[in-house]
Coordinates of C-alpha atoms in Angstrom, one line a residue:
M1 CA 7.1 -40.4 42.3
A2 CA 7.6 -43.5 39.9
I3 CA 4.5 -46.1 39.4
V4 CA 5.9 -49.5 38.9
L5 CA 4.8 -53.2 38.4
G6 CA 5.6 -55.5 41.0
P7 CA 5.8 -58.9 41.0
N8 CA 3.2 -61.0 39.4
R9 CA 2.0 -64.0 38.0
Y10 CA -0.9 -65.9 36.1
G11 CA -1.9 -69.4 35.4
K12 CA -4.9 -72.0 35.5
A13 CA -6.4 -72.7 38.7
E14 CA -8.6 -75.6 40.1
T15 CA -8.2 -78.2 37.1
R16 CA -10.1 -81.1 38.2
L17 CA -8.7 -84.2 36.8
V18 CA -9.9 -87.7 37.4
R19 CA -7.7 -90.1 35.8
V20 CA -8.6 -94.2 35.7
S21 CA -6.0 -96.4 35.3
R22 CA -7.8 -99.6 33.6
D23 CA -5.1 -102.3 34.4
G24 CA -7.4 -105.8 33.2
D25 CA -10.5 -105.7 35.7
T26 CA -9.0 -103.9 38.7
H27 CA -8.9 -100.2 38.6
A28 CA -6.8 -97.4 40.0
L29 CA -8.5 -94.0 40.5
V30 CA -6.9 -90.7 41.0
D31 CA -8.9 -87.6 41.5
L32 CA -7.1 -84.4 41.8
N33 CA -7.3 -80.3 41.5
V34 CA -4.4 -79.0 39.8
S35 CA -3.4 -75.2 39.8
V36 CA -0.4 -73.7 37.9
A37 CA 0.8 -70.5 37.9
L38 CA 3.6 -69.0 36.0
S39 CA 5.7 -65.8 36.5
G40 CA 8.9 -64.4 34.5
D41 CA 9.3 -62.0 31.7
L42 CA 5.6 -60.9 31.6
A43 CA 5.5 -57.1 32.2
A44 CA 4.6 -56.3 28.5
T45 CA 0.7 -57.8 29.1
H46 CA 0.4 -55.6 31.9
L47 CA 2.0 -52.5 31.0
T48 CA 0.7 -52.4 27.0
G49 CA -1.3 -55.6 26.3
D50 CA 1.5 -57.1 24.4
N51 CA 0.6 -61.1 24.7
S52 CA 3.1 -62.5 22.9
G53 CA 4.5 -64.0 25.9
V54 CA 1.6 -65.1 27.0
L55 CA 1.0 -68.8 27.4
P56 CA -2.9 -69.1 27.6
T57 CA -4.1 -70.5 30.7
D58 CA -6.4 -72.6 28.4
T59 CA -3.3 -74.4 27.1
M60 CA -1.9 -75.0 31.0
K61 CA -5.2 -76.8 31.3
N62 CA -5.3 -79.0 28.2
T63 CA -1.2 -79.5 29.0
V64 CA -2.6 -81.2 32.5
Y65 CA -4.9 -83.3 30.8
A66 CA -2.5 -84.6 28.2
F67 CA 0.0 -85.3 30.7
A68 CA -2.3 -87.2 32.5
K69 CA -2.9 -89.0 29.8
E70 CA 0.8 -89.8 27.9
H71 CA 2.4 -89.6 31.4
G72 CA 0.1 -91.2 33.8
V73 CA -0.4 -89.2 37.2
G74 CA 1.5 -91.5 39.9
E75 CA 2.2 -89.7 43.2
P76 CA 1.3 -85.9 43.1
E77 CA 4.5 -84.6 43.6
A78 CA 6.2 -86.6 40.4
F79 CA 3.0 -85.2 38.6
A80 CA 3.5 -81.7 39.8
L81 CA 7.1 -82.1 39.3
L82 CA 6.4 -83.0 35.9
L83 CA 4.0 -80.0 34.7
G84 CA 6.5 -77.7 36.4
R85 CA 9.4 -78.2 34.3
H86 CA 7.9 -78.8 31.2
F87 CA 6.6 -75.0 31.7
V88 CA 9.8 -73.7 32.3
A89 CA 11.8 -76.0 29.9
T90 CA 9.3 -74.8 27.1
Q91 CA 8.3 -71.1 27.9
E92 CA 11.5 -69.1 27.5
Q93 CA 9.7 -66.3 29.1
V94 CA 8.4 -68.3 32.0
H95 CA 11.5 -68.3 34.7
T96 CA 9.4 -70.0 37.5
A97 CA 6.5 -72.2 37.7
K98 CA 4.4 -73.3 41.0
I99 CA 2.1 -76.3 40.5
S100 CA 0.0 -76.8 43.3
I101 CA -2.5 -80.0 43.7
E102 CA -4.9 -81.3 46.1
S103 CA -5.1 -85.1 46.4
F104 CA -8.8 -86.5 47.0
A105 CA -8.6 -90.0 48.6
W106 CA -10.9 -92.8 47.1
D107 CA -11.1 -96.4 49.2
R108 CA -11.4 -99.2 47.1
L109 CA -14.6 -101.5 47.7
G110 CA -14.2 -103.6 45.0
P111 CA -11.7 -104.6 41.7
H112 CA -13.6 -101.0 40.0
S113 CA -15.6 -99.7 42.8
F114 CA -14.6 -96.8 45.2
Q115 CA -15.8 -94.8 48.1
K116 CA -14.4 -91.2 48.6
R117 CA -12.7 -90.8 51.6
G118 CA -13.5 -87.2 53.6
D119 CA -11.6 -87.1 56.6
H120 CA -8.5 -84.8 54.8
T121 CA -7.2 -83.8 51.8
R122 CA -3.2 -84.4 50.5
T123 CA -1.5 -81.1 49.5
T124 CA 1.7 -80.6 47.2
V125 CA 2.9 -77.4 45.9
V126 CA 6.0 -77.8 43.7
T127 CA 7.8 -74.8 42.5
V128 CA 10.4 -75.0 39.3
T129 CA 12.8 -72.5 38.2
A130 CA 15.4 -73.1 35.7
D131 CA 18.4 -74.1 38.1
A132 CA 16.5 -75.4 41.5
V133 CA 13.2 -76.9 42.4
Q134 CA 11.2 -77.1 45.8
V135 CA 8.6 -79.5 46.6
V136 CA 6.4 -79.1 49.2
S137 CA 3.9 -81.7 50.5
G138 CA 1.1 -81.4 52.7
V139 CA -2.1 -82.0 54.5
T140 CA -5.3 -79.9 55.0
G141 CA -8.3 -80.8 57.4
L142 CA -6.8 -83.5 59.2
V143 CA -9.2 -83.5 62.5
L144 CA -7.7 -84.8 65.6
L145 CA -9.4 -84.9 69.6
N146 CA -8.0 -86.0 72.1
S147 CA -11.1 -86.4 75.3
T148 CA -8.4 -85.9 78.1
D149 CA -4.4 -85.3 79.0
S150 CA -5.0 -81.4 78.0
E151 CA -4.4 -78.6 80.3
F152 CA -4.2 -75.2 80.1
H153 CA -3.4 -72.5 82.9
G154 CA -1.1 -70.2 84.0
F155 CA -1.4 -67.8 81.4
V156 CA -1.4 -64.1 81.4
E157 CA -4.4 -62.5 83.1
D158 CA -5.9 -58.9 82.7
R159 CA -8.8 -57.4 83.4
F160 CA -10.5 -58.7 80.2
T161 CA -9.6 -62.2 81.1
T162 CA -12.8 -64.6 81.9
L163 CA -11.3 -68.1 80.7
P164 CA -10.6 -70.3 83.7
P165 CA -7.8 -72.0 84.2
A166 CA -8.1 -75.9 82.7
T167 CA -6.7 -78.9 84.1
D168 CA -8.6 -81.6 82.3
R169 CA -9.9 -80.5 78.9
I170 CA -10.7 -81.6 75.2
L171 CA -8.0 -80.9 73.1
A172 CA -8.9 -80.7 69.5
T173 CA -7.7 -79.1 65.9
A174 CA -8.2 -79.5 62.7
V175 CA -4.6 -79.8 61.4
D176 CA -3.2 -78.0 58.3
A177 CA 0.4 -79.1 57.5
R178 CA 3.1 -78.3 55.4
W179 CA 6.5 -80.0 54.8
R180 CA 9.5 -79.3 52.6
H181 CA 11.7 -81.6 51.4
L182 CA 15.4 -81.6 50.9
G183 CA 15.3 -82.9 47.3
D184 CA 13.0 -83.8 44.5
D185 CA 13.5 -87.4 44.7
T186 CA 12.2 -89.6 47.2
D187 CA 9.4 -92.4 47.6
W188 CA 6.6 -89.7 47.7
G189 CA 4.0 -92.1 48.7
K190 CA 6.2 -93.8 51.4
S191 CA 7.2 -90.1 52.7
F192 CA 3.4 -88.7 52.8
T193 CA 2.3 -91.8 54.8
G194 CA 5.4 -91.5 56.8
A195 CA 4.9 -88.0 57.8
L196 CA 1.0 -88.2 58.5
D197 CA 1.8 -91.0 61.0
A198 CA 4.1 -89.0 62.8
L199 CA 1.7 -86.3 63.1
V200 CA -0.9 -88.4 64.4
R201 CA 1.4 -90.0 66.8
A202 CA 2.9 -87.1 68.1
F203 CA -1.1 -85.5 68.9
V204 CA -1.8 -88.8 70.4
G205 CA 1.1 -89.4 72.6
T206 CA 1.9 -85.4 73.9
Y207 CA 0.4 -84.7 77.1
S208 CA -0.4 -81.0 76.5
Y209 CA -0.6 -78.1 78.4
S210 CA -0.8 -75.8 75.5
L211 CA -1.5 -76.5 71.7
Q212 CA 1.5 -74.6 70.8
Q213 CA 3.5 -77.5 73.2
T214 CA 1.3 -80.1 70.7
L215 CA 2.2 -78.1 67.8
Y216 CA 6.2 -78.4 68.0
A217 CA 6.1 -81.9 69.5
M218 CA 3.8 -82.7 66.1
G219 CA 6.9 -80.9 63.9
N220 CA 9.5 -82.4 66.2
E221 CA 7.9 -86.0 65.6
V222 CA 7.7 -85.6 61.7
L223 CA 11.4 -84.6 61.7
T224 CA 12.4 -87.2 63.6
A225 CA 10.9 -89.9 61.7
R226 CA 11.5 -89.0 58.2
P227 CA 15.2 -87.6 57.3
E228 CA 14.3 -86.4 54.0
I229 CA 12.3 -83.5 55.3
A230 CA 13.9 -80.0 56.3
E231 CA 11.1 -78.4 57.6
V232 CA 7.4 -78.4 59.0
R233 CA 5.0 -75.6 58.8
L234 CA 1.3 -75.9 60.8
A235 CA -1.6 -74.1 61.7
L236 CA -3.8 -75.7 64.6
P237 CA -7.2 -74.1 65.3
N238 CA -8.6 -74.9 68.5
K239 CA -11.7 -76.3 67.9
H240 CA -13.1 -75.2 71.2
H241 CA -15.5 -77.4 73.5
Y242 CA -17.3 -75.9 76.3
L243 CA -18.9 -77.6 79.4
V244 CA -22.4 -77.2 79.2
D245 CA -24.0 -76.1 82.8
L246 CA -26.6 -78.7 83.6
S247 CA -27.0 -77.8 87.3
R248 CA -30.2 -75.6 86.6
F249 CA -31.5 -79.4 85.9
D250 CA -29.9 -80.6 89.1
L251 CA -27.5 -82.6 87.2
A252 CA -23.8 -83.1 87.5
N253 CA -21.4 -82.4 84.6
D254 CA -18.5 -84.3 85.2
N255 CA -16.7 -83.0 81.9
E256 CA -19.0 -85.4 80.1
V257 CA -20.9 -82.9 78.2
F258 CA -19.6 -80.2 75.8
I259 CA -20.9 -77.9 73.5
A260 CA -18.7 -77.8 70.2
G261 CA -17.6 -74.3 69.2
D262 CA -17.5 -73.0 65.9
R263 CA -16.2 -69.8 66.0
P264 CA -14.3 -67.7 67.1
Y265 CA -11.4 -70.0 67.5
G266 CA -7.6 -69.8 68.9
L267 CA -5.1 -70.4 65.8
I268 CA -1.8 -71.7 66.5
E269 CA 0.6 -71.4 63.5
G270 CA 4.4 -72.3 64.1
T271 CA 7.5 -73.8 62.0
V272 CA 9.7 -76.7 63.3
T273 CA 13.0 -77.0 61.2
R274 CA 16.3 -78.6 61.2
D275 CA 19.1 -75.8 62.0
D276 CA 21.0 -77.3 59.3
A277 CA 18.5 -76.8 56.7
P278 CA 19.0 -75.5 53.5
P279 CA 17.0 -72.1 52.7
A280 CA 13.9 -72.2 51.0
L281 CA 13.8 -71.8 47.2
A282 CA 10.0 -69.7 47.4
E283 CA 7.8 -68.6 50.0
W284 CA 5.6 -71.7 51.2
W285 CA 4.0 -70.4 54.5
L286 CA 0.3 -71.6 54.6

């Protein structure tokens, strides 16, 4: 039996970057968490400790900061493409560069004052090879809740089932969504805003008989609204809300007072895609 080295990569994870653009008295702020992962002809460092093909991860970190100064940052997809193409073009031994970015939003309070927005995080994962690129945008931690227009009944029951059917329940989730673009040249800011609006619009507008139904509606709305997107992948945790029993206090609870559950929770995951979408360059499940 032979033992061989399998797929591998290395890089610099979570380089924190804050870029201030000082255009007169009005400043702009970009706050990113940038991770770089490179793969290719790198077996020697694993097998013999030969580092002649290893670009130090410290160099990757410095490249992120230097590019932020030399080129600016702009939209995270554009910055990730710039970094990924640089590493593949300048390092012959590197065949694939994967750049992952978390973007933290700040709301403007004045010309040079900001307040950090905490309701969700924008994400970007760009994969670059010598011949192709793949751009995946997304959002994580987008908490949504419908206080009605949600049911759940008609499910399988066995001897371990205790969950009662529900005809009027709270539906809440923290959306973790990714969407793969058809190309690498689009208005990234407009595309992200449009996809985010579509996700929210579908959640609000869907009378839900299951969180699975809501997931499909959200993905379908994104693809309908944004022709530049090939497919959408979503992970929706079911943020359970349990009705509190107030009968011991001689009080009726008419679907008004709930316990917000923490864990365990149901987790619904799925993909909504165009039937003619080209295959992915690299795996990009959540």
